[in-house]
């Protein structure tokens, strides 16, 4: 009787472990997707910031030339 109970508990534990592994795999897939999006957005933001800085420097230089 005890052996049968232990076998049932072992089967349940294995099934639970398999489900948790599948959940972990799916979460890792989602995280990888999000990281890819974050990297892409970061590159876009860095490009836009660089453009803004260049425009600011150009505007400042233009104002100095007009004032000077």
Backbone as a ProteinNet text record, in pm:
[ID]
protein_1_A
[PRIMARY]
XXXXXXXXXXXXXXXXXXXXXXXXXXXXXXXXXXXXXXXXXXXXXXXXXXXXXXXXXXXXXXXXXXXX
[TERTIARY]
82	0	86.8	185.9	276.3	352	395.3	467.8	378.6	253.1	159.3	141.1	127.5	114.8	239.5	355.4	479.8	491.2	448	452.4	359.3	241.5	147.3	204.9	264.8	325.1	440.2	518.3	629.5	577.8	473.3	415.1	361.6	295.9	243.4	357.2	461.7	576.6	641.8	653.6	713.7	627.6	496	406.1	413.9	416.9	430.9	562.9	668.9	800	799	735	727.3	651.2	539.9	461.8	541.2	614.4	695.9	807.6	865.8	970.7	913.8	794.1	729.9	701.1	656.3	628	757.1	863.2	992.8	1039.8	1027.1	1068.1	989.7	859.5	776.5	814.3	837.7	878.4	1012.7	1104.7	1233.9	1215.3	1125	1098.1	1041.8	948.9	888.7	994.6	1079.6	1185.5	1280.2	1316.2	1405.1	1341	1212.6	1139.9	1142.9	1116.1	1115.7	1254.1	1357.5	1493.3	1526.1	1481.3	1504.6	1437	1313.2	1241.1	1310.4	1356	1423.8	1551	1628.3	1751.4	1721.2	1618.1	1580.1	1537.9	1453	1407.5	1523.7	1616	1731.8	1814.2	1836.1	1910.7	1837.8	1706	1627.2	1636.2	1624.1	1631.3	1770.2	1875	2010.2	2029.4	1974.7	1983.8	1912.1	1792.6	1715.3	1783.8	1841.8	1913.6	2034.1	2105.9	2220.7	2176.9	2066.3	2013.9	1976.7	1911.4	1869.1	1990.3	2093.4	2214.8	2279.5	2285.1	2343.1	2263.2	2131.6	2047.2	2066.5	2076.4	2098.1	2230.8	2336.4	2467.5	2466	2397.8	2387.7	2312	2201.9	2122.2	2203.2	2275.9	2357.6	2466.4	2529.6	2632.8	2572.4	2454.5	2387.6	2354.1	2308.7	2275	2399.9	2510.2	2635	2682.6	2665	2704.8	2617.8	2490.2	2398.4	2427	2461.6	2484.4	2622.1	2713.8	2852.6	2887.7
-119	0	125.9	128.1	243	260.9	150.9	157.1	215.8	177.2	229.5	380.8	424	567.8	644	587.2	652.1	660.8	556.6	557.5	664.8	678.7	781.5	921	939.4	1069.1	1100.8	997.8	1016.6	1054.9	988.2	1020.2	1163.5	1202	1337.8	1440.1	1409.4	1500.1	1514.5	1405.1	1410.7	1493.9	1475	1551.8	1701.3	1729.7	1868.8	1929.1	1850.6	1897.5	1926.6	1839.1	1858.6	1986.8	2009.2	2130.9	2256.2	2250.7	2365.2	2390.7	2284.5	2298.5	2362.6	2319.8	2378.9	2527.2	2559.4	2699.1	2780.8	2725.8	2793	2817.1	2717.2	2730.5	2841.6	2847.2	2950.2	3089.2	3099.3	3228.2	3273.5	3180.9	3215.4	3263.1	3201.3	3242.6	3384.9	3411.8	3545.2	3649	3615.3	3707.2	3736.1	3633.5	3653.9	3747.5	3730.6	3820	3963.7	3980.3	4114.4	4178.3	4099.7	4152.6	4199.1	4123.7	4162.5	4296.9	4312.7	4438.7	4553.9	4528.2	4631.6	4676.7	4581	4617.2	4702.1	4664.3	4740.6	4882.2	4893.3	5025.2	5109.9	5046.2	5119.5	5178.9	5099.8	5150.8	5269.3	5256.9	5366.3	5492.4	5477	5591.5	5655.8	5574	5628.3	5707.2	5656.1	5728.7	5863.1	5861.8	5985.5	6086.2	6038.6	6128.3	6188.9	6108.3	6158.7	6266.3	6241.1	6341.6	6470.4	6457	6574.6	6655.2	6587.2	6656.6	6729.7	6663.3	6727.8	6851.9	6842.6	6958.1	7071.4	7034.3	7135.1	7206.8	7129.5	7190.6	7280.2	7236.9	7317.8	7447.6	7435.7	7554.1	7650.2	7597.4	7682.8	7754.1	7679.9	7740.6	7847.9	7822.4	7921.4	8047.2	8031.1	8146.9	8227.3	8159.5	8229	8308.6	8252.4	8322.9	8445.9	8436.1	8549.6	8659.5	8621.6	8717.7	8782.6	8711.5	8752.2	8854
0	0	0	88.3	95.5	-35.9	-94.6	-221.9	-330.9	-333.9	-433.3	-415.6	-292	-264.6	-308.1	-279.7	-320.2	-472.2	-541.6	-688.3	-743.8	-682.1	-726	-701.5	-585.4	-554.3	-648.8	-681.6	-774.5	-912.9	-958.5	-1089.4	-1089.9	-981.8	-970.4	-968.9	-895.3	-888.4	-1025.7	-1097.1	-1231.5	-1326.4	-1318	-1404	-1369.3	-1240.3	-1196.7	-1242.9	-1234.1	-1278.1	-1427.7	-1504.4	-1649.8	-1682.4	-1612.3	-1635.4	-1600	-1489.7	-1450.7	-1551.7	-1604.5	-1706.6	-1832.5	-1873.7	-1991.6	-1968.2	-1847.5	-1814.2	-1816.4	-1761.4	-1762.2	-1905.8	-1990.5	-2130.7	-2200.3	-2176.1	-2237.9	-2185.7	-2055.6	-1999.3	-2056.5	-2075.2	-2135	-2278.8	-2351.8	-2489.5	-2491.7	-2401.2	-2393.4	-2355.4	-2259.8	-2217.6	-2333.4	-2409.8	-2524.6	-2626.8	-2651.3	-2743.4	-2692.6	-2563.5	-2505.3	-2511.8	-2486	-2494.2	-2635.1	-2733.4	-2872.7	-2901.9	-2854.8	-2874.7	-2802.3	-2680.5	-2602.2	-2673.6	-2724.4	-2796	-2919.3	-2992.8	-3112	-3073.5	-2972.4	-2927.3	-2876	-2806.6	-2754.7	-2868.9	-2973.7	-3089.1	-3152.6	-3165.7	-3223.7	-3137.7	-3008	-2917.1	-2924.5	-2926.1	-2935	-3064.6	-3176	-3303.4	-3294.7	-3236.5	-3225.7	-3133	-3024.7	-2933.7	-3004.9	-3080.6	-3156.3	-3254.7	-3325.3	-3418.9	-3345.6	-3231.2	-3154.4	-3107.6	-3062.3	-3017.6	-3134.6	-3249.5	-3367.9	-3406.6	-3404.2	-3437	-3336.5	-3210.2	-3106.5	-3128.6	-3154.2	-3176.6	-3300.1	-3404.5	-3525.7	-3497	-3423.2	-3389.6	-3303.5	-3207.7	-3120.8	-3201.4	-3292.3	-3375.8	-3465.8	-3517.8	-3603.3	-3525.3	-3401.8	-3318.9	-3285	-3259.8	-3228.2	-3349	-3468.4	-3590	-3612.8	-3582.3	-3600.3	-3498.4	-3378.6	-3271	-3283.2	-3341.6	-3342.5	-3439.5
[MASK]
++++++++++++++++++++++++++++++++++++++++++++++++++++++++++++++++++++

